[in-house]
PDB file of C-alpha atoms in Angstrom:
ATOM      1  CA  UNK T   1      36.193  78.449 135.273  1.00 71.00           C
ATOM      2  CA  UNK T   2      34.748  80.402 132.338  1.00 82.00           C
ATOM      3  CA  UNK T   3      36.924  83.285 131.224  1.00 89.00           C
ATOM      4  CA  UNK T   4      38.098  85.160 128.166  1.00 91.00           C
ATOM      5  CA  UNK T   5      41.803  85.434 127.344  1.00 91.00           C
ATOM      6  CA  UNK T   6      42.738  88.900 126.120  1.00 94.00           C
ATOM      7  CA  UNK T   7      46.010  90.231 124.767  1.00 95.00           C
ATOM      8  CA  UNK T   8      47.187  93.759 125.517  1.00 96.00           C
ATOM      9  CA  UNK T   9      50.353  95.089 123.914  1.00 95.00           C
ATOM     10  CA  UNK T  10      52.530  97.847 125.334  1.00 93.00           C
ATOM     11  CA  UNK T  11      55.715  98.918 123.531  1.00 93.00           C
ATOM     12  CA  UNK T  12      55.894  95.553 121.803  1.00 94.00           C
ATOM     13  CA  UNK T  13      55.433  93.560 125.013  1.00 97.00           C
ATOM     14  CA  UNK T  14      52.359  91.342 124.913  1.00 97.00           C
ATOM     15  CA  UNK T  15      50.472  90.822 128.187  1.00 98.00           C
ATOM     16  CA  UNK T  16      47.915  88.037 128.513  1.00 98.00           C
ATOM     17  CA  UNK T  17      44.874  88.940 130.596  1.00 98.00           C
ATOM     18  CA  UNK T  18      42.312  86.586 132.103  1.00 97.00           C
ATOM     19  CA  UNK T  19      38.934  88.306 131.993  1.00 97.00           C
ATOM     20  CA  UNK T  20      36.666  86.382 134.360  1.00 97.00           C
ATOM     21  CA  UNK T  21      33.680  88.589 133.602  1.00 95.00           C
ATOM     22  CA  UNK T  22      31.234  89.763 136.211  1.00 95.00           C
ATOM     23  CA  UNK T  23      29.568  93.111 136.662  1.00 89.00           C
ATOM     24  CA  UNK T  24      30.239  96.009 138.962  1.00 92.00           C
ATOM     25  CA  UNK T  25      33.394  97.916 139.738  1.00 95.00           C
ATOM     26  CA  UNK T  26      36.526  96.340 138.200  1.00 98.00           C
ATOM     27  CA  UNK T  27      39.163  94.406 140.145  1.00 98.00           C
ATOM     28  CA  UNK T  28      42.613  93.674 138.688  1.00 98.00           C
ATOM     29  CA  UNK T  29      44.720  90.997 140.413  1.00 98.00           C
ATOM     30  CA  UNK T  30      48.513  90.660 140.244  1.00 98.00           C
ATOM     31  CA  UNK T  31      50.526  87.539 141.078  1.00 98.00           C
ATOM     32  CA  UNK T  32      53.923  87.420 142.737  1.00 98.00           C
ATOM     33  CA  UNK T  33      57.433  86.781 141.432  1.00 98.00           C
ATOM     34  CA  UNK T  34      57.672  83.562 139.370  1.00 98.00           C
ATOM     35  CA  UNK T  35      53.905  83.172 139.687  1.00 98.00           C
ATOM     36  CA  UNK T  36      50.999  83.240 137.231  1.00 98.00           C
ATOM     37  CA  UNK T  37      47.508  84.674 136.872  1.00 98.00           C
ATOM     38  CA  UNK T  38      45.865  81.308 137.535  1.00 96.00           C
ATOM     39  CA  UNK T  39      46.728  81.667 141.223  1.00 97.00           C
ATOM     40  CA  UNK T  40      43.696  83.941 141.439  1.00 98.00           C
ATOM     41  CA  UNK T  41      41.115  81.560 139.925  1.00 96.00           C
ATOM     42  CA  UNK T  42      39.533  80.748 143.284  1.00 95.00           C
ATOM     43  CA  UNK T  43      39.429  84.400 144.316  1.00 97.00           C
ATOM     44  CA  UNK T  44      37.935  85.395 140.966  1.00 97.00           C
ATOM     45  CA  UNK T  45      35.155  82.837 141.409  1.00 96.00           C
ATOM     46  CA  UNK T  46      33.560  84.752 144.284  1.00 97.00           C
ATOM     47  CA  UNK T  47      34.711  88.257 143.384  1.00 97.00           C
ATOM     48  CA  UNK T  48      32.909  88.227 140.046  1.00 96.00           C
ATOM     49  CA  UNK T  49      29.578  87.934 141.836  1.00 95.00           C
ATOM     50  CA  UNK T  50      29.878  91.690 142.502  1.00 95.00           C
ATOM     51  CA  UNK T  51      32.776  92.885 140.360  1.00 97.00           C
ATOM     52  CA  UNK T  52      34.259  92.610 136.912  1.00 97.00           C
ATOM     53  CA  UNK T  53      37.402  90.617 137.600  1.00 98.00           C
ATOM     54  CA  UNK T  54      40.661  90.369 135.685  1.00 98.00           C
ATOM     55  CA  UNK T  55      44.117  88.964 136.334  1.00 98.00           C
ATOM     56  CA  UNK T  56      47.141  88.953 134.082  1.00 98.00           C
ATOM     57  CA  UNK T  57      50.481  87.269 133.622  1.00 98.00           C
ATOM     58  CA  UNK T  58      52.972  90.024 134.311  1.00 98.00           C
ATOM     59  CA  UNK T  59      55.810  90.646 131.906  1.00 98.00           C
ATOM     60  CA  UNK T  60      58.403  87.845 131.856  1.00 98.00           C
ATOM     61  CA  UNK T  61      55.842  85.469 133.374  1.00 98.00           C
ATOM     62  CA  UNK T  62      53.485  82.798 132.116  1.00 97.00           C
ATOM     63  CA  UNK T  63      51.787  83.399 128.779  1.00 97.00           C
ATOM     64  CA  UNK T  64      52.951  87.022 128.553  1.00 98.00           C
ATOM     65  CA  UNK T  65      56.177  88.137 126.856  1.00 97.00           C
ATOM     66  CA  UNK T  66      58.834  85.754 128.156  1.00 97.00           C
ATOM     67  CA  UNK T  67      61.921  87.873 127.494  1.00 97.00           C
ATOM     68  CA  UNK T  68      61.129  91.588 127.746  1.00 98.00           C
ATOM     69  CA  UNK T  69      64.134  93.873 127.682  1.00 97.00           C
ATOM     70  CA  UNK T  70      62.797  95.952 130.573  1.00 98.00           C
ATOM     71  CA  UNK T  71      61.866  94.369 133.914  1.00 98.00           C
ATOM     72  CA  UNK T  72      62.162  97.540 135.983  1.00 98.00           C
ATOM     73  CA  UNK T  73      59.604  98.463 138.603  1.00 98.00           C
ATOM     74  CA  UNK T  74      58.462 101.277 136.303  1.00 98.00           C
ATOM     75  CA  UNK T  75      57.814  98.827 133.453  1.00 98.00           C
ATOM     76  CA  UNK T  76      55.715  96.557 135.647  1.00 98.00           C
ATOM     77  CA  UNK T  77      53.697  99.550 136.855  1.00 98.00           C
ATOM     78  CA  UNK T  78      53.193 100.895 133.336  1.00 98.00           C
ATOM     79  CA  UNK T  79      51.726  97.525 132.336  1.00 98.00           C
ATOM     80  CA  UNK T  80      49.041  97.879 135.014  1.00 98.00           C
ATOM     81  CA  UNK T  81      48.177 101.359 133.776  1.00 98.00           C
ATOM     82  CA  UNK T  82      48.036 100.121 130.173  1.00 97.00           C
ATOM     83  CA  UNK T  83      45.633  97.307 131.024  1.00 98.00           C
ATOM     84  CA  UNK T  84      43.314  99.647 132.924  1.00 98.00           C
ATOM     85  CA  UNK T  85      43.402 102.151 130.048  1.00 97.00           C
ATOM     86  CA  UNK T  86      43.194  99.718 127.121  1.00 96.00           C
ATOM     87  CA  UNK T  87      40.313  97.761 128.625  1.00 96.00           C
ATOM     88  CA  UNK T  88      38.600 101.007 129.652  1.00 96.00           C
ATOM     89  CA  UNK T  89      38.179  99.941 133.259  1.00 97.00           C
ATOM     90  CA  UNK T  90      38.130 103.408 134.759  1.00 95.00           C
ATOM     91  CA  UNK T  91      38.926 103.259 138.467  1.00 96.00           C
ATOM     92  CA  UNK T  92      39.884  99.740 139.553  1.00 98.00           C
ATOM     93  CA  UNK T  93      40.586  97.927 142.782  1.00 98.00           C
ATOM     94  CA  UNK T  94      44.112  96.460 142.658  1.00 98.00           C
ATOM     95  CA  UNK T  95      44.835  93.234 144.537  1.00 98.00           C
ATOM     96  CA  UNK T  96      48.413  91.983 144.506  1.00 98.00           C
ATOM     97  CA  UNK T  97      50.435  89.324 146.283  1.00 98.00           C
ATOM     98  CA  UNK T  98      54.157  89.653 147.054  1.00 98.00           C
ATOM     99  CA  UNK T  99      55.907  91.373 144.106  1.00 98.00           C
ATOM    100  CA  UNK T 100      52.484  91.843 142.514  1.00 98.00           C
ATOM    101  CA  UNK T 101      51.381  93.703 145.613  1.00 98.00           C
ATOM    102  CA  UNK T 102      54.450  95.901 145.418  1.00 98.00           C
ATOM    103  CA  UNK T 103      53.607  96.680 141.790  1.00 98.00           C
ATOM    104  CA  UNK T 104      50.006  97.465 142.757  1.00 98.00           C
ATOM    105  CA  UNK T 105      51.219  99.794 145.508  1.00 98.00           C
ATOM    106  CA  UNK T 106      53.459 101.699 143.096  1.00 98.00           C
ATOM    107  CA  UNK T 107      50.616 101.974 140.580  1.00 98.00           C
ATOM    108  CA  UNK T 108      48.304 103.378 143.265  1.00 98.00           C
ATOM    109  CA  UNK T 109      50.936 105.937 144.221  1.00 98.00           C
ATOM    110  CA  UNK T 110      51.694 106.960 140.643  1.00 98.00           C
ATOM    111  CA  UNK T 111      48.135 107.011 139.277  1.00 98.00           C
ATOM    112  CA  UNK T 112      45.629 107.654 142.064  1.00 97.00           C
ATOM    113  CA  UNK T 113      43.058 108.575 139.404  1.00 97.00           C
ATOM    114  CA  UNK T 114      43.000 104.943 138.234  1.00 98.00           C
ATOM    115  CA  UNK T 115      42.957 103.126 141.579  1.00 98.00           C
ATOM    116  CA  UNK T 116      39.818 103.028 143.721  1.00 97.00           C
ATOM    117  CA  UNK T 117      41.288 100.830 146.468  1.00 97.00           C
ATOM    118  CA  UNK T 118      44.342  98.706 147.157  1.00 98.00           C
ATOM    119  CA  UNK T 119      44.775  95.247 148.673  1.00 98.00           C
ATOM    120  CA  UNK T 120      48.314  94.087 149.476  1.00 98.00           C
ATOM    121  CA  UNK T 121      48.689  90.385 150.262  1.00 98.00           C
ATOM    122  CA  UNK T 122      52.037  89.636 151.909  1.00 98.00           C
ATOM    123  CA  UNK T 123      53.430  92.826 150.394  1.00 97.00           C
ATOM    124  CA  UNK T 124      54.702  96.181 151.594  1.00 96.00           C
ATOM    125  CA  UNK T 125      57.173  98.976 150.856  1.00 95.00           C
ATOM    126  CA  UNK T 126      60.173  96.844 151.726  1.00 88.00           C
ATOM    127  CA  UNK T 127      63.686  97.771 152.787  1.00 91.00           C
ATOM    128  CA  UNK T 128      66.929  97.462 150.811  1.00 94.00           C
ATOM    129  CA  UNK T 129      68.397  93.958 150.867  1.00 96.00           C
ATOM    130  CA  UNK T 130      71.635  93.494 148.945  1.00 97.00           C
ATOM    131  CA  UNK T 131      71.350  89.712 149.261  1.00 97.00           C
ATOM    132  CA  UNK T 132      67.929  89.510 147.615  1.00 98.00           C
ATOM    133  CA  UNK T 133      68.999  88.888 143.986  1.00 98.00           C
ATOM    134  CA  UNK T 134      71.380  86.090 144.991  1.00 98.00           C
ATOM    135  CA  UNK T 135      68.751  84.616 147.292  1.00 98.00           C
ATOM    136  CA  UNK T 136      66.248  84.517 144.418  1.00 98.00           C
ATOM    137  CA  UNK T 137      68.871  83.061 142.087  1.00 98.00           C
ATOM    138  CA  UNK T 138      69.739  80.316 144.588  1.00 98.00           C
ATOM    139  CA  UNK T 139      66.072  79.538 145.254  1.00 98.00           C
ATOM    140  CA  UNK T 140      65.288  79.110 141.566  1.00 98.00           C
ATOM    141  CA  UNK T 141      68.460  77.072 141.026  1.00 98.00           C
ATOM    142  CA  UNK T 142      67.196  74.634 143.673  1.00 98.00           C
ATOM    143  CA  UNK T 143      64.214  73.683 141.522  1.00 98.00           C
ATOM    144  CA  UNK T 144      64.879  70.205 140.067  1.00 98.00           C
ATOM    145  CA  UNK T 145      63.852  71.151 136.517  1.00 98.00           C
ATOM    146  CA  UNK T 146      62.602  69.627 134.446  1.00 98.00           C
ATOM    147  CA  UNK T 147      60.112  68.039 136.806  1.00 98.00           C
ATOM    148  CA  UNK T 148      59.188  64.522 135.790  1.00 98.00           C
ATOM    149  CA  UNK T 149      55.497  65.179 136.341  1.00 98.00           C
ATOM    150  CA  UNK T 150      53.133  67.749 137.792  1.00 97.00           C
ATOM    151  CA  UNK T 151      52.706  65.493 140.810  1.00 98.00           C
ATOM    152  CA  UNK T 152      56.467  65.625 141.393  1.00 98.00           C
ATOM    153  CA  UNK T 153      56.310  69.419 141.186  1.00 98.00           C
ATOM    154  CA  UNK T 154      53.380  69.577 143.611  1.00 98.00           C
ATOM    155  CA  UNK T 155      55.365  67.527 146.105  1.00 98.00           C
ATOM    156  CA  UNK T 156      58.471  69.696 145.662  1.00 98.00           C
ATOM    157  CA  UNK T 157      56.489  72.864 146.306  1.00 98.00           C
ATOM    158  CA  UNK T 158      55.078  71.499 149.541  1.00 97.00           C
ATOM    159  CA  UNK T 159      51.925  69.708 148.441  1.00 98.00           C
ATOM    160  CA  UNK T 160      48.361  70.814 149.079  1.00 97.00           C
ATOM    161  CA  UNK T 161      46.897  73.929 147.476  1.00 97.00           C
ATOM    162  CA  UNK T 162      50.223  75.786 147.601  1.00 98.00           C
ATOM    163  CA  UNK T 163      52.037  73.008 145.748  1.00 98.00           C
ATOM    164  CA  UNK T 164      49.221  72.721 143.238  1.00 98.00           C
ATOM    165  CA  UNK T 165      49.221  76.472 142.680  1.00 97.00           C
ATOM    166  CA  UNK T 166      52.918  76.574 141.882  1.00 98.00           C
ATOM    167  CA  UNK T 167      52.808  73.423 139.744  1.00 98.00           C
ATOM    168  CA  UNK T 168      49.968  74.882 137.679  1.00 97.00           C
ATOM    169  CA  UNK T 169      52.394  77.514 136.412  1.00 96.00           C
ATOM    170  CA  UNK T 170      54.572  74.926 134.675  1.00 98.00           C
ATOM    171  CA  UNK T 171      54.419  73.974 130.997  1.00 97.00           C
ATOM    172  CA  UNK T 172      54.898  70.476 129.644  1.00 97.00           C
ATOM    173  CA  UNK T 173      57.686  69.939 127.138  1.00 97.00           C
ATOM    174  CA  UNK T 174      59.008  66.774 125.578  1.00 97.00           C
ATOM    175  CA  UNK T 175      61.467  66.163 128.418  1.00 97.00           C
ATOM    176  CA  UNK T 176      59.278  67.167 131.370  1.00 98.00           C
ATOM    177  CA  UNK T 177      57.658  70.145 133.109  1.00 98.00           C
ATOM    178  CA  UNK T 178      59.373  73.544 133.020  1.00 98.00           C
ATOM    179  CA  UNK T 179      58.773  77.003 134.502  1.00 98.00           C
ATOM    180  CA  UNK T 180      57.262  79.559 132.131  1.00 98.00           C
ATOM    181  CA  UNK T 181      59.884  82.182 132.878  1.00 98.00           C
ATOM    182  CA  UNK T 182      63.595  82.823 132.551  1.00 98.00           C
ATOM    183  CA  UNK T 183      65.266  82.604 135.984  1.00 98.00           C
ATOM    184  CA  UNK T 184      67.671  85.442 135.346  1.00 98.00           C
ATOM    185  CA  UNK T 185      64.806  87.786 134.495  1.00 98.00           C
ATOM    186  CA  UNK T 186      63.237  86.953 137.848  1.00 98.00           C
ATOM    187  CA  UNK T 187      66.498  87.985 139.488  1.00 98.00           C
ATOM    188  CA  UNK T 188      66.625  91.213 137.476  1.00 98.00           C
ATOM    189  CA  UNK T 189      63.039  91.960 138.485  1.00 98.00           C
ATOM    190  CA  UNK T 190      64.052  92.357 142.133  1.00 98.00           C
ATOM    191  CA  UNK T 191      67.288  94.319 141.658  1.00 98.00           C
ATOM    192  CA  UNK T 192      65.653  97.667 142.449  1.00 98.00           C
ATOM    193  CA  UNK T 193      64.075  96.194 145.570  1.00 97.00           C
ATOM    194  CA  UNK T 194      67.531  95.208 146.748  1.00 97.00           C
ATOM    195  CA  UNK T 195      68.901  98.728 146.344  1.00 97.00           C
ATOM    196  CA  UNK T 196      66.360 101.061 147.915  1.00 95.00           C
ATOM    197  CA  UNK T 197      63.182 101.248 149.933  1.00 93.00           C
ATOM    198  CA  UNK T 198      59.839 102.382 148.548  1.00 97.00           C
ATOM    199  CA  UNK T 199      58.480 104.078 151.658  1.00 96.00           C
ATOM    200  CA  UNK T 200      58.028 107.430 149.882  1.00 96.00           C
ATOM    201  CA  UNK T 201      55.706 105.748 147.378  1.00 97.00           C
ATOM    202  CA  UNK T 202      53.813 104.040 150.191  1.00 97.00           C
ATOM    203  CA  UNK T 203      53.176 107.432 151.799  1.00 95.00           C
ATOM    204  CA  UNK T 204      51.799 108.720 148.490  1.00 96.00           C
ATOM    205  CA  UNK T 205      49.043 106.089 148.368  1.00 96.00           C
ATOM    206  CA  UNK T 206      45.797 107.947 149.032  1.00 95.00           C
ATOM    207  CA  UNK T 207      43.126 105.305 148.419  1.00 96.00           C
ATOM    208  CA  UNK T 208      41.602 102.933 151.019  1.00 96.00           C
ATOM    209  CA  UNK T 209      44.092 100.142 151.629  1.00 97.00           C
ATOM    210  CA  UNK T 210      43.973  96.658 153.124  1.00 97.00           C
ATOM    211  CA  UNK T 211      47.177  94.792 154.017  1.00 97.00           C
ATOM    212  CA  UNK T 212      46.792  91.027 154.519  1.00 97.00           C
ATOM    213  CA  UNK T 213      49.784  89.382 156.179  1.00 97.00           C
ATOM    214  CA  UNK T 214      50.410  85.768 157.137  1.00 97.00           C
ATOM    215  CA  UNK T 215      51.431  84.739 160.631  1.00 95.00           C
ATOM    216  CA  UNK T 216      54.404  82.825 159.204  1.00 96.00           C
ATOM    217  CA  UNK T 217      54.969  85.000 156.157  1.00 96.00           C
ATOM    218  CA  UNK T 218      57.762  87.335 155.110  1.00 95.00           C
ATOM    219  CA  UNK T 219      56.761  90.182 157.443  1.00 93.00           C
ATOM    220  CA  UNK T 220      57.540  90.229 161.144  1.00 88.00           C
ATOM    221  CA  UNK T 221      55.233  91.831 163.680  1.00 86.00           C
ATOM    222  CA  UNK T 222      57.646  94.773 163.848  1.00 89.00           C
ATOM    223  CA  UNK T 223      57.525  95.181 160.064  1.00 89.00           C
ATOM    224  CA  UNK T 224      53.722  95.120 160.125  1.00 89.00           C
ATOM    225  CA  UNK T 225      53.672  97.837 162.792  1.00 88.00           C
ATOM    226  CA  UNK T 226      56.093  99.909 160.729  1.00 91.00           C
ATOM    227  CA  UNK T 227      53.821  99.656 157.679  1.00 91.00           C
ATOM    228  CA  UNK T 228      50.805 100.773 159.722  1.00 88.00           C
ATOM    229  CA  UNK T 229      52.725 103.511 161.523  1.00 88.00           C
ATOM    230  CA  UNK T 230      53.971 105.010 158.264  1.00 87.00           C
ATOM    231  CA  UNK T 231      50.494 105.235 156.768  1.00 85.00           C
ATOM    232  CA  UNK T 232      48.048 105.072 159.698  1.00 76.00           C
ATOM    233  CA  UNK T 233      44.774 104.878 157.743  1.00 81.00           C
ATOM    234  CA  UNK T 234      45.402 101.296 156.699  1.00 93.00           C
ATOM    235  CA  UNK T 235      43.459  98.166 157.596  1.00 95.00           C
ATOM    236  CA  UNK T 236      45.838  95.401 158.709  1.00 94.00           C
ATOM    237  CA  UNK T 237      44.773  91.751 158.848  1.00 96.00           C
ATOM    238  CA  UNK T 238      46.933  88.836 159.996  1.00 95.00           C
ATOM    239  CA  UNK T 239      45.957  85.301 158.998  1.00 97.00           C
ATOM    240  CA  UNK T 240      47.078  82.718 161.596  1.00 95.00           C
ATOM    241  CA  UNK T 241      48.645  79.433 160.589  1.00 94.00           C
ATOM    242  CA  UNK T 242      49.561  80.582 157.088  1.00 97.00           C
ATOM    243  CA  UNK T 243      52.721  81.309 155.125  1.00 97.00           C
ATOM    244  CA  UNK T 244      53.696  83.675 152.337  1.00 97.00           C
ATOM    245  CA  UNK T 245      51.309  82.083 149.815  1.00 98.00           C
ATOM    246  CA  UNK T 246      48.358  82.766 152.087  1.00 98.00           C
ATOM    247  CA  UNK T 247      46.036  83.380 149.106  1.00 98.00           C
ATOM    248  CA  UNK T 248      46.586  79.742 148.112  1.00 98.00           C
ATOM    249  CA  UNK T 249      46.898  78.222 151.564  1.00 97.00           C
ATOM    250  CA  UNK T 250      44.005  80.008 153.288  1.00 97.00           C
ATOM    251  CA  UNK T 251      41.761  81.369 150.514  1.00 97.00           C
ATOM    252  CA  UNK T 252      38.734  81.428 152.808  1.00 97.00           C
ATOM    253  CA  UNK T 253      40.499  83.753 155.250  1.00 97.00           C
ATOM    254  CA  UNK T 254      41.680  86.027 152.456  1.00 97.00           C
ATOM    255  CA  UNK T 255      38.137  86.058 151.088  1.00 98.00           C
ATOM    256  CA  UNK T 256      36.709  87.096 154.461  1.00 97.00           C
ATOM    257  CA  UNK T 257      39.185  89.962 154.811  1.00 97.00           C
ATOM    258  CA  UNK T 258      38.880  91.226 151.233  1.00 98.00           C
ATOM    259  CA  UNK T 259      35.084  90.913 151.084  1.00 97.00           C
ATOM    260  CA  UNK T 260      34.661  92.837 154.333  1.00 96.00           C
ATOM    261  CA  UNK T 261      37.060  95.519 153.126  1.00 97.00           C
ATOM    262  CA  UNK T 262      35.368  95.950 149.747  1.00 96.00           C
ATOM    263  CA  UNK T 263      31.895  96.015 151.286  1.00 93.00           C
ATOM    264  CA  UNK T 264      33.050  98.723 153.676  1.00 90.00           C
ATOM    265  CA  UNK T 265      34.374 101.038 150.977  1.00 88.00           C
ATOM    266  CA  UNK T 266      31.075 102.751 150.281  1.00 68.00           C
ATOM    267  CA  UNK T 267      31.858 106.360 149.613  1.00 47.00           C
ATOM    268  CA  UNK T 268      35.111 106.242 151.562  1.00 46.00           C
ATOM    269  CA  UNK T 269      37.702 107.437 149.035  1.00 46.00           C
ATOM    270  CA  UNK T 270      40.071 108.994 151.585  1.00 43.00           C
ATOM    271  CA  UNK T 271      41.367 105.781 153.111  1.00 40.00           C
ATOM    272  CA  UNK T 272      40.344 106.798 156.623  1.00 38.00           C
ATOM    273  CA  UNK T 273      39.914 104.007 159.123  1.00 37.00           C
ATOM    274  CA  UNK T 274      37.493 103.736 161.990  1.00 31.00           C
ATOM    275  CA  UNK T 275      39.870 102.886 164.796  1.00 29.00           C
ATOM    276  CA  UNK T 276      38.848  99.328 165.618  1.00 31.00           C
ATOM    277  CA  UNK T 277      40.399  96.068 166.706  1.00 30.00           C
ATOM    278  CA  UNK T 278      38.046  93.192 165.952  1.00 29.00           C
ATOM    279  CA  UNK T 279      38.103  89.448 165.491  1.00 34.00           C
ATOM    280  CA  UNK T 280      36.078  88.661 162.394  1.00 38.00           C
ATOM    281  CA  UNK T 281      33.850  85.651 161.762  1.00 36.00           C
ATOM    282  CA  UNK T 282      36.774  83.861 160.123  1.00 39.00           C
ATOM    283  CA  UNK T 283      38.890  84.170 163.266  1.00 45.00           C
ATOM    284  CA  UNK T 284      41.508  86.422 161.668  1.00 48.00           C
ATOM    285  CA  UNK T 285      42.772  89.389 163.603  1.00 50.00           C
ATOM    286  CA  UNK T 286      41.945  92.718 162.014  1.00 48.00           C
ATOM    287  CA  UNK T 287      43.139  96.186 162.934  1.00 49.00           C
ATOM    288  CA  UNK T 288      42.322  99.508 161.330  1.00 43.00           C
ATOM    289  CA  UNK T 289      45.007 101.953 162.390  1.00 39.00           C
ATOM    290  CA  UNK T 290      44.225 105.648 162.827  1.00 31.00           C
ATOM    291  CA  UNK T 291      46.370 108.602 163.740  1.00 27.00           C
ATOM    292  CA  UNK T 292      44.824 108.619 167.212  1.00 26.00           C
ATOM    293  CA  UNK T 293      45.674 104.966 167.850  1.00 26.00           C
ATOM    294  CA  UNK T 294      49.289 105.576 167.005  1.00 23.00           C
ATOM    295  CA  UNK T 295      49.530 108.759 169.024  1.00 27.00           C
ATOM    296  CA  UNK T 296      50.165 110.950 165.982  1.00 27.00           C
TER     297      UNK T 296
END
């Protein structure tokens, strides 16, 4: 896919941005922990028909600064703000998956003047989890690096589009294929998530918001209801038969949900829903929660 690679520097940390072009209101896409901007190539292909589309390797990931000193939530958020400012995007739509969605949410809460709308894919405010850093450390330690080939990596990551998406993040060295990140920095990136919740920031989000969850993802039905209950004017979509990497596994379903949401923005800057439960053309279940629906 045609794109321009741009470098943006903040406090000595270089961030590599994929500018897919397109015209219209800007969209900035954020990948998850241990991911890379290329995960959004398919999404960018259709989004740029109506939007200017960008994605970037977040700090400590991919082609961006590999070993930044600061991997706090605040640093990740400040990078988003810097990219919007430096590239003179004005108000942007933020789309983020997993940790990238969490970063997008915090950016929307902190700088509502820069965020037109928010799309969270398998992401939410979260609750403290003291085991999270060790779980991430153990997960990364299970990777049989270096992989002997990209095909071996694709198989390890489950095959299909999900396996291919993860394998595409690897770099080839003389002895095999390696991740483009330092495992311990991935662990440090989730330390704050393990210590506190971010529900206050979620309540501060004022822009229209879509939350896309997977039927077999990281969020239970109870967690989804809690997200909607805490900020009622939120459109919730659940994609059946998909896991946490739903943007890779079911890109057509994510496209249907995001396209419908963006087309429905119009002049709606307040984030108010319309109180509906519908089954869209893609077969995904969509709910727009309102205060009345939740009895508030």
